[in-house]
Every structure is written in C-alpha cells, then in structure tokens.
Tab-separated table of C-alpha atoms in Angstrom:
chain	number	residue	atom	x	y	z
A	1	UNK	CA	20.021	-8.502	16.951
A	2	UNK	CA	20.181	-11.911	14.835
A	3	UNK	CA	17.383	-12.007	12.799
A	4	UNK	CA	16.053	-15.411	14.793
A	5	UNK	CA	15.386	-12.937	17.629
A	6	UNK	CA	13.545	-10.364	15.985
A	7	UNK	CA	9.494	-10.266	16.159
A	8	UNK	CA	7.616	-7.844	14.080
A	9	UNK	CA	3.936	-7.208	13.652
A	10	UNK	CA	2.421	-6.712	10.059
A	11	UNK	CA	-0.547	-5.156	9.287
A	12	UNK	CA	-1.611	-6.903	6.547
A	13	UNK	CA	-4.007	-5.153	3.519
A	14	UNK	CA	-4.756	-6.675	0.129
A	15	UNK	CA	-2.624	-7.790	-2.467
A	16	UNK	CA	0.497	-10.198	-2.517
A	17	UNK	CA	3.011	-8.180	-1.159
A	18	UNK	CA	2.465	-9.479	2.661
A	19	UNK	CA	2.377	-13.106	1.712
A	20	UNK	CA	5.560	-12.318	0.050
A	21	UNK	CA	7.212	-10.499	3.075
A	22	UNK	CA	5.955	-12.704	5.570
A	23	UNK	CA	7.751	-16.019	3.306
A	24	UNK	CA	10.194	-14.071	2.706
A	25	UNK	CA	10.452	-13.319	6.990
A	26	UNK	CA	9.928	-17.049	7.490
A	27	UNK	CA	13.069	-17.844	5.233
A	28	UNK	CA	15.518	-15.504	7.469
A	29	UNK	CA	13.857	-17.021	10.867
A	30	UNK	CA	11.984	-13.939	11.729
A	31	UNK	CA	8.754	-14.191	13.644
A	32	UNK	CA	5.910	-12.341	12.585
A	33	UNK	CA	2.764	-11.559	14.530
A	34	UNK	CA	0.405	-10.609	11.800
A	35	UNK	CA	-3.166	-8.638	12.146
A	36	UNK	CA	-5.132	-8.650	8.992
A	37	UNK	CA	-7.837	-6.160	7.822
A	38	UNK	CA	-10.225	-9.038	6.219
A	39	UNK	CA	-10.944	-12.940	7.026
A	40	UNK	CA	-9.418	-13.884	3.366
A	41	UNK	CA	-6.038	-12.139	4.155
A	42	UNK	CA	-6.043	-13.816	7.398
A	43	UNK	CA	-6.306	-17.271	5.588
A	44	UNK	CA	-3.566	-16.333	3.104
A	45	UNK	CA	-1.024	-15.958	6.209
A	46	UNK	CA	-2.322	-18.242	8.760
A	47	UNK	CA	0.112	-20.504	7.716
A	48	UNK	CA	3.241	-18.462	7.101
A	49	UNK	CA	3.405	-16.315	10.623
A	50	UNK	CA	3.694	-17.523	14.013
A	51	UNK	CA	0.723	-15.615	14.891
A	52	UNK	CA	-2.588	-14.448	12.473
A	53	UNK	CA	-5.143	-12.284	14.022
A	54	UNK	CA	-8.290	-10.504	11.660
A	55	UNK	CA	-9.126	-7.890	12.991
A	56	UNK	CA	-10.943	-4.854	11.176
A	57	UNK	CA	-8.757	-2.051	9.889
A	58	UNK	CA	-11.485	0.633	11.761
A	59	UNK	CA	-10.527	-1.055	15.458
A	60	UNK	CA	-7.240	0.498	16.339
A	61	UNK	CA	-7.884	-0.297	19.898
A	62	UNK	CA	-8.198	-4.028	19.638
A	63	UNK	CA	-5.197	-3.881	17.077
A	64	UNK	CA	-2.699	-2.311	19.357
A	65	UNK	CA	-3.487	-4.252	22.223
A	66	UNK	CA	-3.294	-7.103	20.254
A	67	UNK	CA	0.589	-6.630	19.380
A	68	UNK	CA	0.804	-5.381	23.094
A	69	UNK	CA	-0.651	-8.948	24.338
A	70	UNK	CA	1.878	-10.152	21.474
A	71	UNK	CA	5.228	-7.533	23.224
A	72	UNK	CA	5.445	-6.745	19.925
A	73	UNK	CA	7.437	-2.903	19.384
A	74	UNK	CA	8.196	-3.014	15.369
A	75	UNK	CA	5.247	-2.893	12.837
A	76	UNK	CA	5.162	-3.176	9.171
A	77	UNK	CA	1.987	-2.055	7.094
A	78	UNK	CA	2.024	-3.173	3.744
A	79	UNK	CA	-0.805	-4.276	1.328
A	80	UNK	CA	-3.471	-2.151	-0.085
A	81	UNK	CA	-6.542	-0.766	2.234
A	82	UNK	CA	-9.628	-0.011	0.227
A	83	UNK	CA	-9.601	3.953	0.991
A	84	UNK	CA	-13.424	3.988	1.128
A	85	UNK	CA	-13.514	2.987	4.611
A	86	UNK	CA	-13.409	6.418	5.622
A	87	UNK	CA	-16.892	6.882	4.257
A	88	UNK	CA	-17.952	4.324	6.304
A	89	UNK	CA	-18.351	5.207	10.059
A	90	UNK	CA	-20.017	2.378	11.649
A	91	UNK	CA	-16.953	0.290	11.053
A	92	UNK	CA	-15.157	2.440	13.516
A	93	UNK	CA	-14.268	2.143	17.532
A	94	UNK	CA	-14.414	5.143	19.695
A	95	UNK	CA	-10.643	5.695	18.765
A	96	UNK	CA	-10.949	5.744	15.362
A	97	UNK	CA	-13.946	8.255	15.267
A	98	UNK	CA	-11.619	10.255	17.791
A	99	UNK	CA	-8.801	10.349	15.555
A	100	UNK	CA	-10.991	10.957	12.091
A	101	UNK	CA	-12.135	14.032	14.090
A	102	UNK	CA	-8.409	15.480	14.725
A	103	UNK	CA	-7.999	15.352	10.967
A	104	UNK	CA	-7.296	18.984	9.416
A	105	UNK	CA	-8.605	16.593	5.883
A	106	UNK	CA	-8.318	13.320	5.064
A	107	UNK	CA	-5.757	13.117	2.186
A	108	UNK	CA	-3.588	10.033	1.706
A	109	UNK	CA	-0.919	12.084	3.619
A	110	UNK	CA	-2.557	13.523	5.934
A	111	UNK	CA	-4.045	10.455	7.017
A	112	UNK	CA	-1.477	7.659	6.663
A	113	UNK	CA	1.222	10.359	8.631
A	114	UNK	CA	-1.593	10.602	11.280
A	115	UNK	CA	-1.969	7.184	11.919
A	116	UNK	CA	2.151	6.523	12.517
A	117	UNK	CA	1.776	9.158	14.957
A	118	UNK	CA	-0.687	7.378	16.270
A	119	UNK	CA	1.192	4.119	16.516
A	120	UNK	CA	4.181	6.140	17.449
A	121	UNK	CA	1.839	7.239	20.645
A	122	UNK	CA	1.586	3.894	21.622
A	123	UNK	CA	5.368	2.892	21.621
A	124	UNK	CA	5.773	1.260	18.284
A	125	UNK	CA	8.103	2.053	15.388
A	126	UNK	CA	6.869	1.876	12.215
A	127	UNK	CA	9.289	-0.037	9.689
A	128	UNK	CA	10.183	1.221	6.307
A	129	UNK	CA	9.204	-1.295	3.499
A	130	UNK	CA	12.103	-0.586	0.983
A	131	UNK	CA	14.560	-1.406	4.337
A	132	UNK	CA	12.248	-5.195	4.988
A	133	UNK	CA	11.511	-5.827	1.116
A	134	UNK	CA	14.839	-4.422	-1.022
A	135	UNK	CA	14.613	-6.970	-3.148
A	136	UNK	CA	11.193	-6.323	-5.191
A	137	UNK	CA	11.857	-2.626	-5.695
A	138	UNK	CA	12.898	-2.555	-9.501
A	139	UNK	CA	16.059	-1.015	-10.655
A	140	UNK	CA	15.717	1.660	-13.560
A	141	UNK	CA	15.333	0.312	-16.889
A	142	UNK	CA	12.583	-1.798	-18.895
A	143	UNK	CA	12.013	-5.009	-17.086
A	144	UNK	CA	9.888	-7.017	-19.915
A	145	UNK	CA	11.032	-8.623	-23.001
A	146	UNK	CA	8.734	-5.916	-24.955
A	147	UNK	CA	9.888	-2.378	-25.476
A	148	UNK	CA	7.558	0.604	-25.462
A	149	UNK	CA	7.228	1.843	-29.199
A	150	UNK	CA	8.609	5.230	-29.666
A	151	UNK	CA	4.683	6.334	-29.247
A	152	UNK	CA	4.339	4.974	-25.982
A	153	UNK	CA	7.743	6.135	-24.965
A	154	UNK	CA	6.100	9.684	-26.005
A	155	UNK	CA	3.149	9.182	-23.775
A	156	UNK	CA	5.065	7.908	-20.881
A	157	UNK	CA	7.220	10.932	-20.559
A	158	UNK	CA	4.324	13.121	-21.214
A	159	UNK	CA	2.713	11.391	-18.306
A	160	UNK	CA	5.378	11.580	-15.635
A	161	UNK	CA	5.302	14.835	-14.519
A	162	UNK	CA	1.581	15.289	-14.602
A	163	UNK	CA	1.118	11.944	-12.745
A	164	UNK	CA	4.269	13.422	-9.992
A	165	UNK	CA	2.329	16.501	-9.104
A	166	UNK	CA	-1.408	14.254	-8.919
A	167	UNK	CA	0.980	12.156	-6.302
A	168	UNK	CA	2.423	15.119	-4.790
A	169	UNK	CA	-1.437	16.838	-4.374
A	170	UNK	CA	-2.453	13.031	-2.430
A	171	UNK	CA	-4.837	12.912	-5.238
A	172	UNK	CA	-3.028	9.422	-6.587
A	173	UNK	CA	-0.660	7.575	-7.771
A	174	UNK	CA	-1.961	6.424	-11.256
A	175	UNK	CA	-2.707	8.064	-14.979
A	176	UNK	CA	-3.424	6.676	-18.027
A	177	UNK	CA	-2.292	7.957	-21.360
A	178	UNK	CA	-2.910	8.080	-24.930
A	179	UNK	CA	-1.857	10.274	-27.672
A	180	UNK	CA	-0.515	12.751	-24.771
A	181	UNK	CA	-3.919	12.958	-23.692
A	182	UNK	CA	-4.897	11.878	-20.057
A	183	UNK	CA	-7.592	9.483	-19.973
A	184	UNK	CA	-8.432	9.001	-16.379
A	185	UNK	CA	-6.662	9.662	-13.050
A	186	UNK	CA	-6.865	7.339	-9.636
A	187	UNK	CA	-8.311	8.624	-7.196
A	188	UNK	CA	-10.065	6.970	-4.043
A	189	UNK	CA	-11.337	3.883	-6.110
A	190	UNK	CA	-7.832	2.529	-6.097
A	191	UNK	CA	-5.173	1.617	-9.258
A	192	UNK	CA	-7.127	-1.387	-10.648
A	193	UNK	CA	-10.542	0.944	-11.079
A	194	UNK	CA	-8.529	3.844	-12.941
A	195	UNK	CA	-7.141	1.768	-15.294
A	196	UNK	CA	-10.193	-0.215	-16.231
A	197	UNK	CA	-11.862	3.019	-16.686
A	198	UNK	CA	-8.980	4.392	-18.705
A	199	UNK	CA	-9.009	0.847	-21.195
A	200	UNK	CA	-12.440	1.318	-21.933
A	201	UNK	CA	-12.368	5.179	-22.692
A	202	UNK	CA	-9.254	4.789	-24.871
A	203	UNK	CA	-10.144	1.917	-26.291
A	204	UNK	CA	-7.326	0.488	-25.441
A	205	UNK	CA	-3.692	0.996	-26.766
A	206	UNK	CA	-3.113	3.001	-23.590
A	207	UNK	CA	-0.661	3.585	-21.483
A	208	UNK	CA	-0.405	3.546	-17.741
A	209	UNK	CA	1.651	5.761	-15.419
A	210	UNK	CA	2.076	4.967	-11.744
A	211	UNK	CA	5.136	7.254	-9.677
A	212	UNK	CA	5.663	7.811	-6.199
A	213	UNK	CA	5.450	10.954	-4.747
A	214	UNK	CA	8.507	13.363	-4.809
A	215	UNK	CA	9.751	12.951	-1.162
A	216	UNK	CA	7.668	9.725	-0.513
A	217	UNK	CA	7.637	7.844	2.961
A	218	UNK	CA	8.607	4.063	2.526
A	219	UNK	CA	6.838	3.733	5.544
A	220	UNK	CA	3.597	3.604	4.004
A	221	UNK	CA	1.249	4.046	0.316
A	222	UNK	CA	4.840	2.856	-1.711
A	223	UNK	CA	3.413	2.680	-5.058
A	224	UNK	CA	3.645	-0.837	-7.143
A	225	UNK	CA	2.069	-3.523	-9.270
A	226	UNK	CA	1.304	-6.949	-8.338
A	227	UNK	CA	0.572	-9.932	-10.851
A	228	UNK	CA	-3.475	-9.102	-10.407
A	229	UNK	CA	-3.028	-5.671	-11.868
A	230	UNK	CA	-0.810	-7.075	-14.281
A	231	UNK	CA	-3.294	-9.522	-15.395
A	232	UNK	CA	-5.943	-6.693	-15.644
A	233	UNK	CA	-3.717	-4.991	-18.158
C-alpha cells in the first residue's frame, strides 16, 4: 500500500513525540485520525491530522468507536500518559473499571500488554514506534559536543545495570547517579519528577540513567528524552 492510502489512528499522550510523528505522517501523505488524552494535546495536532478527537484516556469505549466511526484498523500510541490515572477511578467507563478488575497487578507491563490485547479484541493492530519513527532513535555513541568526564563515565556504567533490572522489575525506566551512589529511582511520578528529586538531593553534578527494558516492546513505554526534559536538566 502507497503511503497516500494508508490511515492510521494515534493515540496521542504528552510530550513532542506525536506532533513530530504526525508532521512527520503529513510529509509522506499519510492520514492520521488522532484521539488525544487532554484538550492541550488536541490543540497541538488539530492542525497537523486530518482528524483530532479529545477524548479521555479512561473512556476506551468512546475511543474505539471513535476510530471504528473513523474505519480506522492500525493504531499508534505514543506520548507519555501520567500513570496516576489508575488511582483515579471516577475517570473511568464501565470498560475500563472492567478491565482494571482482570488485572493480576497493575505494573507498566502488565498493564500496557493488557490494553493491546484489548485493542487487539477489537480488530486493531497496534504499530511498533521504532518501525513509524526510525529516524529519532539514536545510534550508539555520544550525541553532544560535551563528553562525560571519566567520573561520569564511572557513574554511568555503574548505573546501567542497576537501572536494566529497575526496567526489567516495571518499576522504571530512570536513575540518577553520583559518586556510584543512586540518588533516586522513577517510579509512578514519571522521568521529569525523579530527576528533579535526584538534582536537589545530589546537589547537582549528577548523572542520569534512562534504558529500556531487556526484551522491550516498541509497541509501547519506548524510553526517551524530549527537549522539556532536556531543559529540566
């Protein structure tokens, strides 16, 4: 199929990565039907996608009739979903609460591999990202003018494997080092809040460590930094 032909639906979370996909989309002639979790993600693409719905991330019902309504069959999820949402019930349809329920827990795994089943249930396929977006997965190799001092080289190797089996345990993606110490370790309050909290207990002069897991799923919860993170550091 040319790529003029092909539709795909995005479900859109924070972050730049689906206004970058969705140009990016727009460039090859792809159309893309996009449902956003929140009314200021929704603005971001109205104008890049043939379609922009908002609809909250806890209504899978409305959602998958919407890409129905739309004959939409390939979805892409990309962007960052503020994990708390589980906490919060009352932002949930009937199917949602249903499929919470079915949950043996509710780690990142767990969770995000339950909800393409889901999908999956209801005839879509869901896209992996490194396949749609190639081009901002770094090669190996230091990317910035700067080199890491032979310290920080120390602490990032230190922090590797400790940060691989946090990923591996869906605990998170993210450490911070210093002086082959760890200083605080993501968790459900996301990449940005770790490393805030691991600046101001190191005092800075720290050094952050973000890895995907050891088999990971390009499908979904692909680790990365965007230029807000960046700007935080």
């Amino acid at each position: 199929m040319a790529d003029s032909e092909k539709k795909i639906g995005l479900l859109a979370g924070a972050g730049e990565v689906p206004a970058h996909f969705a140009r990016q989309a727009a460039q090859r002639g792809i159309r893309i039907i996009a449902v956003s979790f929140s009314d200021e993600i929704h603005t971001t693409l109205e104008s890049l996608v043939e379609k922009a719905y908002s609809i909250g991330i806890g209504k899978p019902g409305k959602i998958f009739k919407t890409f129905k309504d739309e004959n939409v069959t390939d979805l892409v999820m990309l962007g960052k979903v503020d994990k708390k949402i589980i906490f919060r019930p009352s932002f949930f349809d009937l199917r949602a609460i249903k499929f919470f329920k079915s949950l043996i827990s509710q780690e990142d795994k767990t969770l995000l591999l339950g909800v393409i089943k889901e999908i999956e249930k209801e005839g879509f396929n869901v896209l992996d990202q490194k396949e749609l977006l190639g081009e901002v997965f770094p090669g190996r190799g230091i990317l910035t003018e700067r080199k890491p001092s032979v310290k920080e080289m120390e602490d990032i190797k230190f922090g590797i494997p400790i940060a691989k089996k946090l990923a591996d345990m869906e605990i998170g993606q993210t450490i911070v080092v210093k002086n082959k110490t760890v200083v605080s370790v993501e968790a459900i309050e996301g990449t940005d809040k770790a490393l805030e909290r691991g600046c101001e207990l190191s005092h800075g002069k720290c050094v952050a460590v973000k890895v995907s897991r050891t088999n990971q799923d390009y499908r979904y919860d692909v680790p990365g930094i965007g230029p807000l993170t960046m700007e935080r550091l």
